[in-house]
mmCIF file of C-alpha atoms in Angstrom:
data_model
loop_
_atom_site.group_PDB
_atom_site.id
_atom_site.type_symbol
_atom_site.label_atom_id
_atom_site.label_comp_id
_atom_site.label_asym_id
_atom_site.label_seq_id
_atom_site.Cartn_x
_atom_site.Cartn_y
_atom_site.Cartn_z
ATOM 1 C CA UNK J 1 21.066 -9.427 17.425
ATOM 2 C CA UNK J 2 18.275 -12.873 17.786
ATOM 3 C CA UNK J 3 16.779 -14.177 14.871
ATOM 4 C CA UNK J 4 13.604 -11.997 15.650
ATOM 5 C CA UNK J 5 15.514 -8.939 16.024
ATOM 6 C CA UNK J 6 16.859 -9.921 12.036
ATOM 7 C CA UNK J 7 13.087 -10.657 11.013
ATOM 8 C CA UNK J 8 11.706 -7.518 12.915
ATOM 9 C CA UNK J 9 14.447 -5.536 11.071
ATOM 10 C CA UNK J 10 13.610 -7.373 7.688
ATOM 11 C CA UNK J 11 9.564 -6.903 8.008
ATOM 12 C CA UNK J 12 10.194 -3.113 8.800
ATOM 13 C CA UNK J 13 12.297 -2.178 6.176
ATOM 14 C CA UNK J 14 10.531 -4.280 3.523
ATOM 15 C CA UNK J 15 7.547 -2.337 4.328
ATOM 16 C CA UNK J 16 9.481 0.888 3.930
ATOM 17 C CA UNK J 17 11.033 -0.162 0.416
ATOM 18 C CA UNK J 18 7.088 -0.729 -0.562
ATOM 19 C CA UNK J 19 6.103 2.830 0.989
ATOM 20 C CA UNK J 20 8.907 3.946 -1.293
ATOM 21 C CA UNK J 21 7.580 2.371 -4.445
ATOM 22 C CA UNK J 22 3.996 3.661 -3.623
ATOM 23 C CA UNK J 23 5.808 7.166 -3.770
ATOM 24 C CA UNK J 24 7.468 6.778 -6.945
ATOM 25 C CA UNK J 25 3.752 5.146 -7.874
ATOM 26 C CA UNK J 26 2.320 8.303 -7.312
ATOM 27 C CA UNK J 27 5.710 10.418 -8.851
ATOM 28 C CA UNK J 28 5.647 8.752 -12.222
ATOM 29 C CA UNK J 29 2.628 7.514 -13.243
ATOM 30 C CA UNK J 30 0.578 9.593 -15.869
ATOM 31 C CA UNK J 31 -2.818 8.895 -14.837
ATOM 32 C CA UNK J 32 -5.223 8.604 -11.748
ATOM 33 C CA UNK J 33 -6.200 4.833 -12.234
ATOM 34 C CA UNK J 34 -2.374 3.622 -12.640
ATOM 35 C CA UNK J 35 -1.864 5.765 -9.724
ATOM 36 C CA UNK J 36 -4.016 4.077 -7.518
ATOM 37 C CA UNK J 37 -3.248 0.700 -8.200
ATOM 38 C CA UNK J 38 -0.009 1.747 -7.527
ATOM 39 C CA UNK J 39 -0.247 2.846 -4.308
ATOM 40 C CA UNK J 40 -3.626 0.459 -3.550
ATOM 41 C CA UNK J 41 -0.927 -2.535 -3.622
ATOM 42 C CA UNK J 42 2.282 -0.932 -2.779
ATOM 43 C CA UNK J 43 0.742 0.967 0.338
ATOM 44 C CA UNK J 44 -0.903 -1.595 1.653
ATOM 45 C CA UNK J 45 1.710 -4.600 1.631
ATOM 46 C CA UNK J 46 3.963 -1.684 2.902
ATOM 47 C CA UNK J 47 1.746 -1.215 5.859
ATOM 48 C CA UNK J 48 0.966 -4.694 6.539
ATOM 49 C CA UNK J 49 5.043 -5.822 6.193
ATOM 50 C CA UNK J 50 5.429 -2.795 9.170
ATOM 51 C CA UNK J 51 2.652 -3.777 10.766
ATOM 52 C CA UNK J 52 3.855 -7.046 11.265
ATOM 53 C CA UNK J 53 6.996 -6.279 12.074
ATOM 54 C CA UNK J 54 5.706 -4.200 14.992
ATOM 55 C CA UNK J 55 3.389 -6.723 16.547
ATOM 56 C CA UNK J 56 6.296 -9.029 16.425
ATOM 57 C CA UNK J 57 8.160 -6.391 18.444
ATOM 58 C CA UNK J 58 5.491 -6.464 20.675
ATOM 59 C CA UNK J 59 5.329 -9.886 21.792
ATOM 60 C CA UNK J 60 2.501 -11.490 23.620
ATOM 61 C CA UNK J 61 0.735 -8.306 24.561
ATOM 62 C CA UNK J 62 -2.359 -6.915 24.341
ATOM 63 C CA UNK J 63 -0.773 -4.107 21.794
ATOM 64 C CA UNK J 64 0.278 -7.193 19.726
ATOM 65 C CA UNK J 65 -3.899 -7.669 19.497
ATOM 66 C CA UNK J 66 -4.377 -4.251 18.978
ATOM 67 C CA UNK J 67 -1.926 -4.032 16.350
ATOM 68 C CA UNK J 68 -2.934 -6.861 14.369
ATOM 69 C CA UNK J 69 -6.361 -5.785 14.348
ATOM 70 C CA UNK J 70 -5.251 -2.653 12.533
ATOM 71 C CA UNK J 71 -3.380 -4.675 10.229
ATOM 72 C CA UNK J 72 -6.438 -6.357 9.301
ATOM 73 C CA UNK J 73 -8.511 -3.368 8.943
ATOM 74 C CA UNK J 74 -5.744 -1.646 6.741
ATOM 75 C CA UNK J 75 -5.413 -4.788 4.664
ATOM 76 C CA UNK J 76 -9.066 -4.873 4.084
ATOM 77 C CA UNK J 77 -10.433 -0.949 3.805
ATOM 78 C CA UNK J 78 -7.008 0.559 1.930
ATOM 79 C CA UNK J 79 -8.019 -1.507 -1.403
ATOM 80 C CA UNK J 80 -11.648 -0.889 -0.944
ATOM 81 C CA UNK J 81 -11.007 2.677 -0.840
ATOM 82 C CA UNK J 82 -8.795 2.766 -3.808
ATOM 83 C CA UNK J 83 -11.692 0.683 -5.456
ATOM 84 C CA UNK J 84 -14.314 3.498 -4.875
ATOM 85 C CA UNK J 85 -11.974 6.499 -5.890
ATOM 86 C CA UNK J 86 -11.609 4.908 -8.879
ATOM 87 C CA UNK J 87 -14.736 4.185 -9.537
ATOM 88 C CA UNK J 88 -16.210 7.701 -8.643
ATOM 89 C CA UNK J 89 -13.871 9.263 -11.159
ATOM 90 C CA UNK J 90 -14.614 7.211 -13.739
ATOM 91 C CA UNK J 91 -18.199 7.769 -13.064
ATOM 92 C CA UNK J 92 -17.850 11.596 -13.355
ATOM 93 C CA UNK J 93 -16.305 10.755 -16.781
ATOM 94 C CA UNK J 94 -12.706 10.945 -16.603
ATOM 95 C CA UNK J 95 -10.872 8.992 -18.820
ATOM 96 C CA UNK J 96 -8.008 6.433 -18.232
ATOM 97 C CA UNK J 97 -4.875 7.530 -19.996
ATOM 98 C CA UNK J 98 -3.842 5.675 -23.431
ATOM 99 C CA UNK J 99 -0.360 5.657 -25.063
ATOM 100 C CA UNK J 100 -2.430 7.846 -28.108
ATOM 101 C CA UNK J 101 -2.942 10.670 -25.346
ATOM 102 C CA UNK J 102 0.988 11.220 -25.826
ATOM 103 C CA UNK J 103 3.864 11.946 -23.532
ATOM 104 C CA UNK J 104 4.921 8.190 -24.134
ATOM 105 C CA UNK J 105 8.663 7.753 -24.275
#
């Protein structure tokens, strides 16, 4: 294997161990505001680690534009979107979880 195949390999799975840890985001934490920021930040430096390890993959192609386009877009719109979910929910009223709420360890 090159040194590109390595970082490629490196990029892509990085982004998969952060897609993981969005998962166990969602899996474990007790509210809908942890939640998010959970997978807000794990999600999206997932997708933008895989990202980049694809347009490296491509090369100097027009799919290597293409592809960092969408890793723009995704790094921009995937926290905005977890910023206005958030925000609508606590705008209908409901309420962040405390450690008084119970179920702590």
């Amino acid at each position: 294997m090159t040194p590109l195949e390595y970082l490629i390999s490196g990029l892509v799975l990085a982004g998969v161990f952060f897609g993981f840890v969005a998962v166990v985001g969602i899996i474990r934490l007790p509210d809908l505001y942890t939640r998010a920021h959970a997978t807000s930040k794990s999600d999206t430096l997932g997708t933008v680690l895989s990202l980049g390890g694809v347009m490296l993959l491509f090369g100097a192609d027009v799919a290597a534009v293409k592809t960092a386009l969408l890793l723009l877009f995704m790094f921009i719109t995937n926290p905005t979107a977890a910023h206005a979910i958030t925000r609508a929910a606590y705008e209908q009223g409901i309420e962040p979880w405390t450690a008084d709420d119970g179920g702590g360890d």
